[in-house]
Amino acid sequence: MLSLSRERGTLVSNPLVRKLNRFVPLGDAEIAALESLSRNPKTHPAGHDLIREGAKPEYVFLLMKGWAYRYKSLPSGRRQIMAYLIPGDLCDIHIFLFDEMDHSIGLLSAAEVVAIPAAQMLEVMNRFPKIERALWWATLVDEATLREWLLNVGQRNAYEKLSHLFCEMAVRMEAVGLIDHDGSFSLPLTQAELADTTGLTSVHVNRTLQRMRRDKLIEIGQQRLMILDRAGLRESGGFNPNYLHVEKKASQASTGAALSA
Amino acid sequence: MLSLSRERGTLVSNPLVRKLNRFVPLGDAEIAALESLSRNPKTHPAGHDLIREGAKPEYVFLLMKGWAYRYKSLPSGRRQIMAYLIPGDLCDIHIFLFDEMDHSIGLLSAAEVVAIPAAQMLEVMNRFPKIERALWWATLVDEATLREWLLNVGQRNAYEKLSHLFCEMAVRMEAVGLIDHDGSFSLPLTQAELADTTGLTSVHVNRTLQRMRRDKLIEIGQQRLMILDRAGLRESGGFNPNYLHVEKKASQASTGAALSA
DNA sequence: CGCAAGTTTGACGCTGCTCAATCACTGTGG
DNA sequence: CCACAGTGATTGAGCAGCGTCAAACTTGCG
């Protein structure tokens, strides 16, 4: 089903390896190190919070299976979802520098998560410059994504917001090999969660999704999304995947080499 | 005027030193290194773009004087401002890993800017672990700020958005010693720019500012802002400065030490 | 003095919100 | 096998926050 999952046996089945490998070609030693990092994931049920706002961060979380999300709540009960984490995603690798989380991370589905102690994370980065470089790249992509979300929430209308979000998730799922043979992919989000992501209400999300279905852009339901008209969806969301830095490689130039030195 | 600017002569007048020093107490060697980094700033006029979306990033920019901002434009002409940079701020220290900028950086006022070559940046970080740690901290704060902006733009109403933004800018200006003796500070933003920051229109920003003046929260005009009722402003914006990690220090615990090792 | 940029004001209307009810689906226990 | 409950999706009616368009006013500046 997952078209690449059989190349090189278990190697490519590790979503972290798969993700980082897109950017910096990794050697066997690096791959082994990453696989050893991701050993012993723990399974958590949907709805569980990995860490809450106010808590002291001591681990870097690596998601192996399932979906998670960052969010922040307001006293009024409103909340904003600030990122989705999918398999292969790692939380900010230096988050433990702070003594207190300023947001929470929850699980949208049952998930397998590795909690990597800060010291171990640093050790791997010191030992493998290529991994360090790839992790910085991943961090920069996270930040770029956040900026794009700000643009999305601040400047686009409901139809554009949802189109854009779906395009982004499709590219990201594809990058870790989680698109199904029929082109659909898992999207374990309720309409209320889509609303908290885009700054809309669930009622308005519902009506907008109906328009998108009527316009033959997508099929959505049962925790799955199928994009029927990729070009149309990209156009209606003004989607340009450049900020994900995934469809073309980043620079291999001298500045990159300097980091490895 | 700037209350601390006379302590230790020129030392504390360097806004980068002042900022980083809040987090990691720096020694003389570190301070000297930072001062040498910030030598030879170049003066640019207001309105100039330091770098544009699509260009190849090769320098890290350090702002010594004046205001800058990150932004992203849409074909429709709408645009979103994603961050303000004030003296002492440094762009993402690893941005040169990408081969193409995904946003632009412009100047809001005449400004003094140092363009630090990537290699030099890396060298300083390698040589001074304390500086490296402090820079990571600054990067994490930038990210946290971005998340808070997303919350602001996505979930709050016009009055709350502007209140929150003003509270944040006041804290940041204070942290680099740029609050005037009368409690006001420079805010070189037009109402149109406030609109592009908050996802509103300039007309609505105008009407909202008038309400805030009527409510005796602020005085604003002539490129300056004076907060008349700090508690009231914080309350109306739901402002909690925790995400700026500036009013209390971050952890000095073992994980922090590990990075310096 | 006179432009240019920015601010302010007015009238009007749409996008998206609120409240509230109903429907659909899924899993559960009897 | 079905009634039931809970969660999420859908629908409707009414409304308001904020947007649009356009004009007038104010301020800084050459």
Coordinates of C-alpha atoms (C1' of nucleotides) in Angstrom, one line a residue:
Chain A
M1 CA 0.0 0.0 0.0
L2 CA 2.6 2.6 1.1
S3 CA 4.5 2.6 -2.1
L4 CA 8.0 2.9 -0.6
S5 CA 7.6 0.9 2.5
R6 CA 9.3 -2.1 1.2
E7 CA 12.5 -0.6 -0.1
R8 CA 15.4 -1.5 2.1
G9 CA 13.3 -3.5 4.5
T10 CA 12.6 -1.9 7.8
L11 CA 14.8 1.1 7.1
V12 CA 12.4 3.2 5.3
S13 CA 9.5 2.2 7.5
N14 CA 10.9 4.5 10.2
P15 CA 9.1 7.7 9.5
L16 CA 11.8 9.9 11.2
V17 CA 14.5 8.3 9.0
R18 CA 12.3 8.8 6.0
K19 CA 11.7 12.4 6.7
L20 CA 15.2 13.4 7.5
N21 CA 16.6 11.4 4.7
R22 CA 14.7 13.6 2.3
F23 CA 16.9 16.5 3.3
V24 CA 20.3 15.2 4.2
P25 CA 21.2 11.8 2.7
L26 CA 22.0 9.7 5.8
G27 CA 24.6 6.9 6.1
D28 CA 24.1 3.6 7.8
A29 CA 25.5 4.9 11.1
E30 CA 23.1 7.7 11.2
I31 CA 20.2 5.5 10.3
A32 CA 21.1 3.1 13.1
A33 CA 21.4 6.0 15.6
L34 CA 18.0 7.2 14.7
E35 CA 16.5 3.8 14.9
S36 CA 18.0 3.3 18.3
L37 CA 16.5 6.6 19.4
S38 CA 13.1 5.5 18.3
R39 CA 13.2 2.2 20.0
N40 CA 10.6 1.4 22.7
P41 CA 7.8 3.7 21.8
K42 CA 5.0 3.9 24.3
T43 CA 1.4 3.6 23.3
H44 CA -1.1 6.2 24.5
P45 CA -4.8 6.5 24.0
A46 CA -6.5 9.2 21.9
G47 CA -7.2 12.3 23.9
H48 CA -4.2 11.9 26.2
D49 CA -2.0 15.0 26.7
L50 CA 1.7 14.3 26.4
I51 CA 2.5 17.5 28.2
R52 CA 0.5 20.5 29.4
E53 CA 1.0 24.2 29.5
G54 CA 2.9 25.1 32.7
A55 CA 4.7 21.8 33.0
K56 CA 8.5 21.4 32.9
P57 CA 9.7 20.0 29.6
E58 CA 12.3 17.3 30.0
Y59 CA 11.8 15.2 27.0
V60 CA 11.7 15.7 23.3
F61 CA 8.8 13.7 21.9
L62 CA 9.0 11.7 18.8
L63 CA 5.8 10.6 17.2
M64 CA 6.0 7.2 15.5
K65 CA 2.4 6.5 14.8
G66 CA -0.9 8.5 15.1
W67 CA -1.6 12.2 15.2
A68 CA -0.8 14.8 17.8
Y69 CA -1.4 18.5 18.0
R70 CA -0.1 21.6 19.8
Y71 CA -2.6 23.9 21.3
K72 CA -3.2 26.8 23.6
S73 CA -6.4 27.5 25.5
L74 CA -8.0 30.8 26.5
P75 CA -9.9 31.3 29.8
S76 CA -13.0 32.0 27.6
G77 CA -12.8 28.4 26.5
R78 CA -11.7 29.2 23.0
R79 CA -8.5 27.6 21.8
Q80 CA -6.1 27.6 19.0
I81 CA -4.5 24.6 17.5
M82 CA -1.0 25.6 16.4
A83 CA 0.4 22.6 14.7
Y84 CA -0.3 19.0 13.8
L85 CA 2.3 16.4 14.4
I86 CA 2.3 13.3 12.2
P87 CA 4.6 10.2 12.3
G88 CA 8.2 11.2 12.0
D89 CA 7.7 14.5 13.7
L90 CA 9.8 15.6 16.6
C91 CA 9.0 18.4 19.0
D92 CA 11.3 21.4 19.1
I93 CA 14.6 19.9 19.9
H94 CA 15.6 22.6 22.4
I95 CA 12.4 23.0 24.2
F96 CA 13.9 21.8 27.4
L97 CA 15.8 25.0 27.7
F98 CA 12.6 26.6 29.0
D99 CA 11.5 25.8 32.5
E100 CA 7.8 25.8 31.6
M101 CA 5.8 24.8 28.6
D102 CA 3.8 27.7 27.1
H103 CA 1.4 25.3 25.3
S104 CA 0.1 21.8 25.5
I105 CA 0.5 18.8 23.2
G106 CA -2.3 16.3 22.9
L107 CA -3.1 13.2 21.0
L108 CA -5.8 13.1 18.3
S109 CA -5.7 9.4 17.9
A110 CA -4.1 6.4 19.7
A111 CA -0.4 7.0 19.2
E112 CA 3.0 5.5 19.6
V113 CA 5.4 8.1 21.1
V114 CA 9.0 8.0 22.1
A115 CA 10.0 10.3 25.0
I116 CA 13.7 11.1 24.4
P117 CA 15.6 12.5 27.4
A118 CA 17.2 15.9 26.6
A119 CA 20.7 14.6 27.3
Q120 CA 20.3 11.7 24.8
M121 CA 19.0 14.1 22.2
L122 CA 22.0 16.3 22.6
E123 CA 24.4 13.4 22.5
V124 CA 23.1 12.1 19.2
M125 CA 23.3 15.6 17.7
N126 CA 26.9 16.0 18.8
R127 CA 27.9 12.6 17.5
F128 CA 26.3 12.9 14.1
P129 CA 26.6 16.3 12.4
K130 CA 24.4 15.1 9.6
I131 CA 21.6 14.3 12.0
E132 CA 22.1 17.7 13.6
R133 CA 21.8 19.4 10.3
A134 CA 18.8 17.5 9.4
L135 CA 17.1 18.3 12.7
W136 CA 17.8 22.0 12.3
W137 CA 16.2 21.8 8.9
A138 CA 13.2 20.1 10.4
T139 CA 13.0 22.8 13.1
L140 CA 13.1 25.6 10.5
V141 CA 10.4 23.9 8.5
D142 CA 8.2 23.8 11.6
E143 CA 8.7 27.5 12.1
A144 CA 8.0 28.2 8.4
T145 CA 4.8 26.2 8.8
L146 CA 3.8 28.3 11.7
R147 CA 4.3 31.5 9.7
E148 CA 2.2 30.1 6.9
W149 CA -0.5 29.2 9.4
L150 CA -0.5 32.8 10.7
L151 CA -0.9 34.0 7.1
N152 CA -3.7 31.5 6.6
V153 CA -5.6 32.4 9.8
G154 CA -5.0 36.1 9.4
Q155 CA -5.7 36.8 5.7
R156 CA -7.7 34.1 4.1
N157 CA -11.4 33.4 4.1
A158 CA -13.0 30.2 5.3
Y159 CA -12.9 28.4 1.9
E160 CA -9.3 29.3 1.3
K161 CA -8.2 28.4 4.8
L162 CA -9.5 24.9 4.6
S163 CA -8.2 24.4 1.1
H164 CA -4.8 25.5 2.2
L165 CA -4.8 23.3 5.3
F166 CA -5.8 20.2 3.3
C167 CA -3.1 20.8 0.7
E168 CA -0.5 21.1 3.4
M169 CA -1.5 17.9 5.2
A170 CA -1.5 16.0 1.9
V171 CA 2.1 17.1 1.1
R172 CA 3.2 16.2 4.6
M173 CA 1.5 12.8 4.7
E174 CA 3.0 12.1 1.3
A175 CA 6.5 12.9 2.5
V176 CA 6.3 10.2 5.2
G177 CA 4.6 7.7 2.9
L178 CA 1.2 7.8 4.5
I179 CA -1.0 8.3 1.4
D180 CA -3.1 5.3 0.6
H181 CA -3.2 3.5 -2.7
D182 CA -6.5 5.3 -3.6
G183 CA -5.0 8.7 -2.9
S184 CA -6.8 9.3 0.4
F185 CA -5.2 9.6 3.8
S186 CA -6.2 9.5 7.4
L187 CA -7.3 12.8 8.9
P188 CA -8.5 12.1 12.4
L189 CA -10.0 15.6 13.0
T190 CA -13.4 16.6 13.9
Q191 CA -15.0 19.7 12.4
A192 CA -14.6 21.4 15.8
E193 CA -10.9 20.8 15.6
L194 CA -10.7 22.1 12.1
A195 CA -12.5 25.2 13.5
D196 CA -10.0 25.6 16.3
T197 CA -7.2 25.4 13.7
T198 CA -8.5 28.0 11.3
G199 CA -10.2 30.4 13.8
L200 CA -13.7 29.6 12.5
T201 CA -16.7 28.0 14.2
S202 CA -17.6 24.4 13.6
V203 CA -20.9 25.4 12.1
H204 CA -19.1 27.5 9.5
V205 CA -16.5 24.8 8.9
N206 CA -19.4 22.4 8.2
R207 CA -21.0 24.7 5.6
T208 CA -17.7 25.4 4.0
L209 CA -16.9 21.7 3.7
Q210 CA -20.2 21.2 2.0
R211 CA -19.3 23.8 -0.6
M212 CA -16.0 22.1 -1.2
R213 CA -17.7 18.8 -1.7
R214 CA -20.2 20.3 -4.0
D215 CA -17.3 21.9 -6.0
K216 CA -15.8 18.4 -6.3
L217 CA -12.5 19.4 -4.7
I218 CA -12.6 16.8 -1.9
E219 CA -14.3 13.9 -0.3
I220 CA -14.2 14.0 3.5
G221 CA -15.6 11.9 6.3
Q222 CA -14.8 8.8 8.4
Q223 CA -11.6 10.3 9.5
R224 CA -10.3 10.3 6.0
L225 CA -9.7 12.9 3.3
M226 CA -9.5 12.3 -0.4
I227 CA -8.4 15.1 -2.7
L228 CA -10.4 14.9 -5.9
D229 CA -8.9 17.9 -7.7
R230 CA -5.4 18.7 -6.5
A231 CA -4.8 21.6 -8.9
G232 CA -8.2 23.1 -8.0
L233 CA -7.6 22.8 -4.3
R234 CA -4.2 24.3 -4.5
E235 CA -5.6 27.2 -6.5
S236 CA -8.5 27.9 -4.2
G237 CA -6.2 27.9 -1.2
G238 CA -3.4 29.8 -2.8
F239 CA -1.2 26.9 -1.8
N240 CA 2.5 27.0 -2.6
P241 CA 4.5 24.2 -1.0
N242 CA 7.7 26.2 -0.9
Y243 CA 7.6 26.8 2.8
L244 CA 7.6 23.0 3.5
H245 CA 11.0 22.8 1.7
V246 CA 10.1 19.3 0.8
E247 CA 9.5 19.2 -2.9
K248 CA 12.9 20.5 -3.7
K249 CA 16.0 20.0 -1.6
A250 CA 17.6 22.7 0.5
S251 CA 21.0 24.1 -0.2
Q252 CA 24.0 21.9 0.0
A253 CA 26.3 24.9 -0.2
S254 CA 29.2 26.0 1.8
T255 CA 27.1 27.3 4.7
G256 CA 25.7 23.9 5.2
A257 CA 29.1 22.3 5.2
A258 CA 30.2 24.8 7.8
L259 CA 27.6 23.5 10.2
S260 CA 28.9 20.0 9.8
A261 CA 32.5 21.1 10.4
Chain B
M1 CA 16.7 58.6 29.5
L2 CA 17.4 54.9 29.0
S3 CA 17.7 54.1 32.7
L4 CA 20.4 51.5 32.4
S5 CA 22.4 52.8 29.6
R6 CA 25.1 54.2 31.8
E7 CA 25.9 51.2 33.8
R8 CA 29.3 49.7 32.7
G9 CA 29.8 52.3 30.0
T10 CA 29.2 51.1 26.5
L11 CA 28.7 47.5 27.5
V12 CA 25.0 47.6 28.3
S13 CA 24.3 50.0 25.4
N14 CA 24.6 47.1 23.0
P15 CA 21.1 45.8 22.8
L16 CA 22.1 42.2 21.8
V17 CA 24.3 41.9 24.9
R18 CA 21.6 43.4 27.0
K19 CA 19.0 40.9 25.7
L20 CA 21.1 37.7 25.9
N21 CA 22.5 38.7 29.2
R22 CA 19.0 38.5 30.7
F23 CA 19.0 34.8 30.1
V24 CA 22.6 33.6 30.3
P25 CA 24.9 35.8 32.4
L26 CA 27.8 36.5 30.0
G27 CA 31.4 36.9 30.8
D28 CA 33.8 39.5 29.4
A29 CA 34.9 37.3 26.6
E30 CA 31.4 36.6 25.4
I31 CA 30.5 40.3 25.6
A32 CA 33.6 41.2 23.6
A33 CA 32.7 38.6 21.0
L34 CA 29.2 39.9 20.6
E35 CA 30.4 43.4 20.4
S36 CA 32.8 42.5 17.7
L37 CA 30.0 40.8 15.8
S38 CA 28.0 43.9 16.0
R39 CA 30.7 46.2 14.7
N40 CA 30.1 48.2 11.5
P41 CA 26.3 48.3 11.3
K42 CA 25.1 49.7 8.0
T43 CA 22.4 52.3 7.9
H44 CA 19.4 51.7 5.7
P45 CA 16.4 54.0 5.0
A46 CA 12.9 53.3 6.2
G47 CA 11.0 51.1 3.7
H48 CA 14.0 49.2 2.5
D49 CA 13.7 45.4 2.3
L50 CA 16.7 43.6 3.9
I51 CA 15.7 40.5 2.0
R52 CA 12.8 39.4 -0.1
E53 CA 10.9 36.2 -0.4
G54 CA 12.6 33.9 -2.9
A55 CA 16.1 35.3 -2.4
K56 CA 18.9 33.1 -1.1
P57 CA 19.7 33.9 2.5
E58 CA 23.4 34.1 3.2
Y59 CA 23.5 36.4 6.2
V60 CA 22.0 36.5 9.6
F61 CA 20.7 40.0 10.3
L62 CA 21.2 41.8 13.6
L63 CA 19.2 44.9 14.2
M64 CA 21.0 47.5 16.2
K65 CA 18.7 50.5 15.9
G66 CA 15.2 51.0 14.4
W67 CA 12.4 48.6 13.7
A68 CA 12.0 45.8 11.1
Y69 CA 9.3 43.3 10.4
R70 CA 8.8 40.0 8.7
Y71 CA 6.0 39.7 6.3
K72 CA 4.4 37.6 3.6
S73 CA 2.3 38.9 0.8
L74 CA -0.6 37.3 -1.1
P75 CA -1.3 37.7 -4.8
S76 CA -4.6 39.4 -3.7
G77 CA -2.5 42.2 -2.2
R78 CA -3.3 41.3 1.3
R79 CA -0.4 40.6 3.5
Q80 CA 0.4 39.3 7.0
I81 CA 3.1 40.8 9.2
M82 CA 4.5 37.9 11.2
A83 CA 7.0 39.5 13.5
Y84 CA 8.5 42.8 14.6
L85 CA 12.2 43.0 15.1
I86 CA 13.5 45.6 17.5
P87 CA 17.1 46.5 18.5
G88 CA 19.0 43.4 19.7
D89 CA 16.9 41.0 17.6
L90 CA 18.6 38.6 15.4
C91 CA 17.0 36.6 12.5
D92 CA 16.7 32.9 12.8
I93 CA 20.3 31.8 13.2
H94 CA 20.0 28.9 10.9
I95 CA 18.0 30.5 8.1
F96 CA 20.9 30.0 5.7
L97 CA 20.2 26.3 5.7
F98 CA 17.4 27.0 3.2
D99 CA 18.1 27.9 -0.3
E100 CA 15.3 30.4 -0.5
M101 CA 13.5 32.8 1.8
D102 CA 9.9 32.0 2.3
H103 CA 9.1 35.5 3.6
S104 CA 10.5 39.0 3.4
I105 CA 12.1 41.3 6.0
G106 CA 11.5 45.1 5.7
L107 CA 12.4 48.2 7.6
L108 CA 9.7 50.3 9.4
S109 CA 12.1 53.1 10.2
A110 CA 15.6 54.1 9.3
A111 CA 17.7 51.4 10.9
E112 CA 21.2 50.2 11.6
V113 CA 21.7 46.6 10.6
V114 CA 24.6 44.2 10.8
A115 CA 24.7 41.5 8.2
I116 CA 26.6 38.6 9.7
P117 CA 28.0 36.0 7.3
A118 CA 26.7 32.5 8.1
A119 CA 30.2 31.1 8.7
Q120 CA 31.0 33.8 11.2
M121 CA 27.8 33.2 13.1
L122 CA 28.6 29.5 13.4
E123 CA 32.2 30.2 14.5
V124 CA 31.1 32.4 17.4
M125 CA 28.5 29.8 18.4
N126 CA 31.1 27.0 18.4
R127 CA 33.6 29.1 20.3
F128 CA 31.2 30.3 23.0
P129 CA 28.8 27.8 24.3
K130 CA 27.1 30.3 26.5
I131 CA 26.4 32.5 23.5
E132 CA 25.1 29.4 21.7
R133 CA 22.8 28.6 24.5
A134 CA 21.5 32.2 24.7
L135 CA 20.9 32.3 21.0
W136 CA 18.8 29.1 21.2
W137 CA 16.9 30.6 23.9
A138 CA 16.2 33.7 21.7
T139 CA 15.2 31.4 18.9
L140 CA 12.7 29.6 21.1
V141 CA 11.3 32.8 22.3
D142 CA 10.7 33.9 18.7
E143 CA 8.9 30.7 18.0
A144 CA 6.8 31.0 21.2
T145 CA 5.9 34.6 20.1
L146 CA 4.8 33.3 16.7
R147 CA 2.5 30.8 18.4
E148 CA 1.1 33.5 20.6
W149 CA 0.4 35.7 17.5
L150 CA -1.4 32.8 15.9
L151 CA -3.6 32.5 19.0
N152 CA -4.1 36.3 18.9
V153 CA -5.1 36.4 15.3
G154 CA -7.1 33.3 15.4
Q155 CA -9.1 33.6 18.6
R156 CA -9.4 37.2 19.9
N157 CA -11.5 40.1 18.8
A158 CA -10.2 43.4 17.6
Y159 CA -10.0 45.1 20.9
E160 CA -8.3 42.1 22.5
K161 CA -5.9 41.7 19.6
L162 CA -4.6 45.3 19.8
S163 CA -4.4 45.2 23.6
H164 CA -2.4 42.1 23.5
L165 CA 0.0 43.4 20.8
F166 CA 0.7 46.6 22.7
C167 CA 1.4 44.7 25.9
E168 CA 3.9 42.5 24.1
M169 CA 5.7 45.3 22.5
A170 CA 5.9 47.2 25.8
V171 CA 7.5 44.2 27.5
R172 CA 10.0 43.7 24.7
M173 CA 10.9 47.3 24.5
E174 CA 11.4 47.4 28.2
A175 CA 13.7 44.3 28.0
V176 CA 16.1 46.2 25.8
G177 CA 15.8 49.4 27.7
L178 CA 13.9 51.4 25.2
I179 CA 11.1 52.7 27.4
D180 CA 11.2 56.5 27.7
H181 CA 11.3 58.3 31.1
D182 CA 7.6 59.1 30.8
G183 CA 6.7 55.5 30.1
S184 CA 6.0 55.9 26.4
F185 CA 7.9 54.2 23.7
S186 CA 8.5 54.5 19.9
L187 CA 6.0 52.6 17.8
P188 CA 6.7 53.4 14.2
L189 CA 3.6 51.7 12.8
T190 CA 0.8 53.0 10.7
Q191 CA -2.7 51.8 11.4
A192 CA -2.5 49.9 8.1
E193 CA 0.4 48.0 9.5
L194 CA -1.4 47.3 12.7
A195 CA -4.2 45.9 10.5
D196 CA -1.8 43.7 8.6
T197 CA -0.5 42.4 11.9
T198 CA -3.8 41.5 13.4
G199 CA -5.8 40.4 10.3
L200 CA -8.1 43.4 10.5
T201 CA -8.7 46.4 8.2
S202 CA -7.2 49.8 8.9
V203 CA -10.7 51.3 9.3
H204 CA -11.5 48.8 12.0
V205 CA -8.2 49.3 13.7
N206 CA -8.9 53.1 13.7
R207 CA -12.2 52.7 15.4
T208 CA -10.9 50.2 17.9
L209 CA -8.0 52.5 18.8
Q210 CA -10.5 55.2 19.4
R211 CA -12.4 53.0 21.8
M212 CA -9.1 52.2 23.6
R213 CA -8.3 55.9 24.0
R214 CA -11.8 56.6 25.2
D215 CA -11.4 53.8 27.8
K216 CA -8.2 55.5 29.0
L217 CA -6.0 52.5 28.3
I218 CA -3.5 54.1 26.0
E219 CA -2.4 57.2 24.2
I220 CA -1.2 56.6 20.7
G221 CA 0.0 58.8 17.9
Q222 CA 3.1 60.4 16.4
Q223 CA 4.8 57.1 16.2
R224 CA 4.6 56.7 20.0
L225 CA 2.6 54.6 22.4
M226 CA 2.0 55.4 26.0
I227 CA 0.2 52.9 28.2
L228 CA -2.0 54.6 30.7
D229 CA -3.4 51.6 32.4
R230 CA -1.1 48.6 32.3
A231 CA -3.3 46.3 34.4
G232 CA -6.4 47.2 32.4
L233 CA -4.6 46.7 29.1
R234 CA -3.3 43.3 30.1
E235 CA -6.7 42.3 31.3
S236 CA -8.5 43.3 28.1
G237 CA -5.9 41.5 26.0
G238 CA -5.7 38.5 28.2
F239 CA -2.0 39.1 28.2
N240 CA 0.3 36.8 30.1
P241 CA 4.0 37.4 29.4
N242 CA 5.1 33.9 30.2
Y243 CA 5.7 33.1 26.5
L244 CA 8.3 35.8 26.3
H245 CA 10.3 34.0 29.0
V246 CA 11.7 37.3 30.0
E247 CA 10.2 38.2 33.4
K248 CA 11.6 35.1 35.0
K249 CA 14.7 33.3 34.0
A250 CA 14.7 30.0 32.2
S251 CA 16.0 26.8 33.7
Q252 CA 19.6 26.6 34.7
A253 CA 19.2 22.9 35.3
S254 CA 21.2 19.9 34.1
T255 CA 19.7 19.9 30.6
G256 CA 21.0 23.4 30.1
A257 CA 24.4 22.5 31.3
A258 CA 24.5 19.6 28.9
L259 CA 24.2 21.9 26.0
S260 CA 27.2 23.9 27.1
A261 CA 29.3 20.7 27.6
Chain C
dC1 C1' 2.2 76.6 0.1
dG2 C1' 0.8 72.3 -1.4
dC3 C1' 1.4 67.7 -1.9
dA4 C1' 1.6 62.9 0.1
dA5 C1' 0.8 59.9 3.6
dG6 C1' -1.9 58.8 7.2
dT7 C1' -6.1 59.3 10.0
dT8 C1' -10.9 59.8 10.7
dT9 C1' -15.8 59.4 9.5
dG10 C1' -20.2 57.7 7.4
dA11 C1' -23.2 54.4 5.1
dC12 C1' -24.0 50.0 4.0
dG13 C1' -23.6 45.0 3.6
dC14 C1' -21.4 40.4 3.9
dT15 C1' -18.9 36.8 6.1
dG16 C1' -19.0 34.3 9.7
dC17 C1' -21.1 33.8 14.6
dT18 C1' -24.8 32.3 18.0
dC19 C1' -28.2 29.5 19.6
dA20 C1' -30.7 25.6 19.2
dA21 C1' -32.7 21.7 17.3
dT22 C1' -32.4 17.5 14.6
dC23 C1' -30.0 13.8 12.3
dA24 C1' -26.5 10.0 11.7
dC25 C1' -23.2 6.9 13.3
dT26 C1' -21.0 3.8 16.5
dG27 C1' -20.5 1.2 20.3
dT28 C1' -22.8 -0.8 24.5
dG29 C1' -25.5 -3.6 27.4
dG30 C1' -29.6 -6.3 28.1
Chain D
dC1 C1' -31.3 -8.1 17.9
dC2 C1' -32.6 -3.8 19.5
dA3 C1' -33.1 0.2 22.5
dC4 C1' -30.1 3.7 24.2
dA5 C1' -26.5 7.0 24.8
dG6 C1' -22.9 9.7 23.3
dT7 C1' -20.4 12.1 20.0
dG8 C1' -20.1 14.4 15.9
dA9 C1' -22.5 16.3 11.6
dT10 C1' -26.0 19.0 9.7
dT11 C1' -29.6 22.5 9.3
dG12 C1' -32.2 26.8 10.2
dA13 C1' -33.0 31.5 11.7
dG14 C1' -31.4 35.7 13.2
dC15 C1' -27.7 38.8 14.0
dA16 C1' -23.2 41.4 14.7
dG17 C1' -18.4 42.2 14.1
dC18 C1' -15.8 43.6 10.9
dG19 C1' -15.2 44.7 5.8
dT20 C1' -15.9 47.8 1.7
dC21 C1' -16.1 52.0 -0.6
dA22 C1' -15.5 56.6 -0.6
dA23 C1' -14.8 61.1 1.0
dA24 C1' -12.9 64.6 4.1
dC25 C1' -9.7 65.9 7.3
dT26 C1' -4.9 66.4 9.5
dT27 C1' -0.1 66.3 9.7
dG28 C1' 4.6 66.4 8.3
dC29 C1' 7.6 68.0 5.0
dG30 C1' 10.1 69.8 0.8

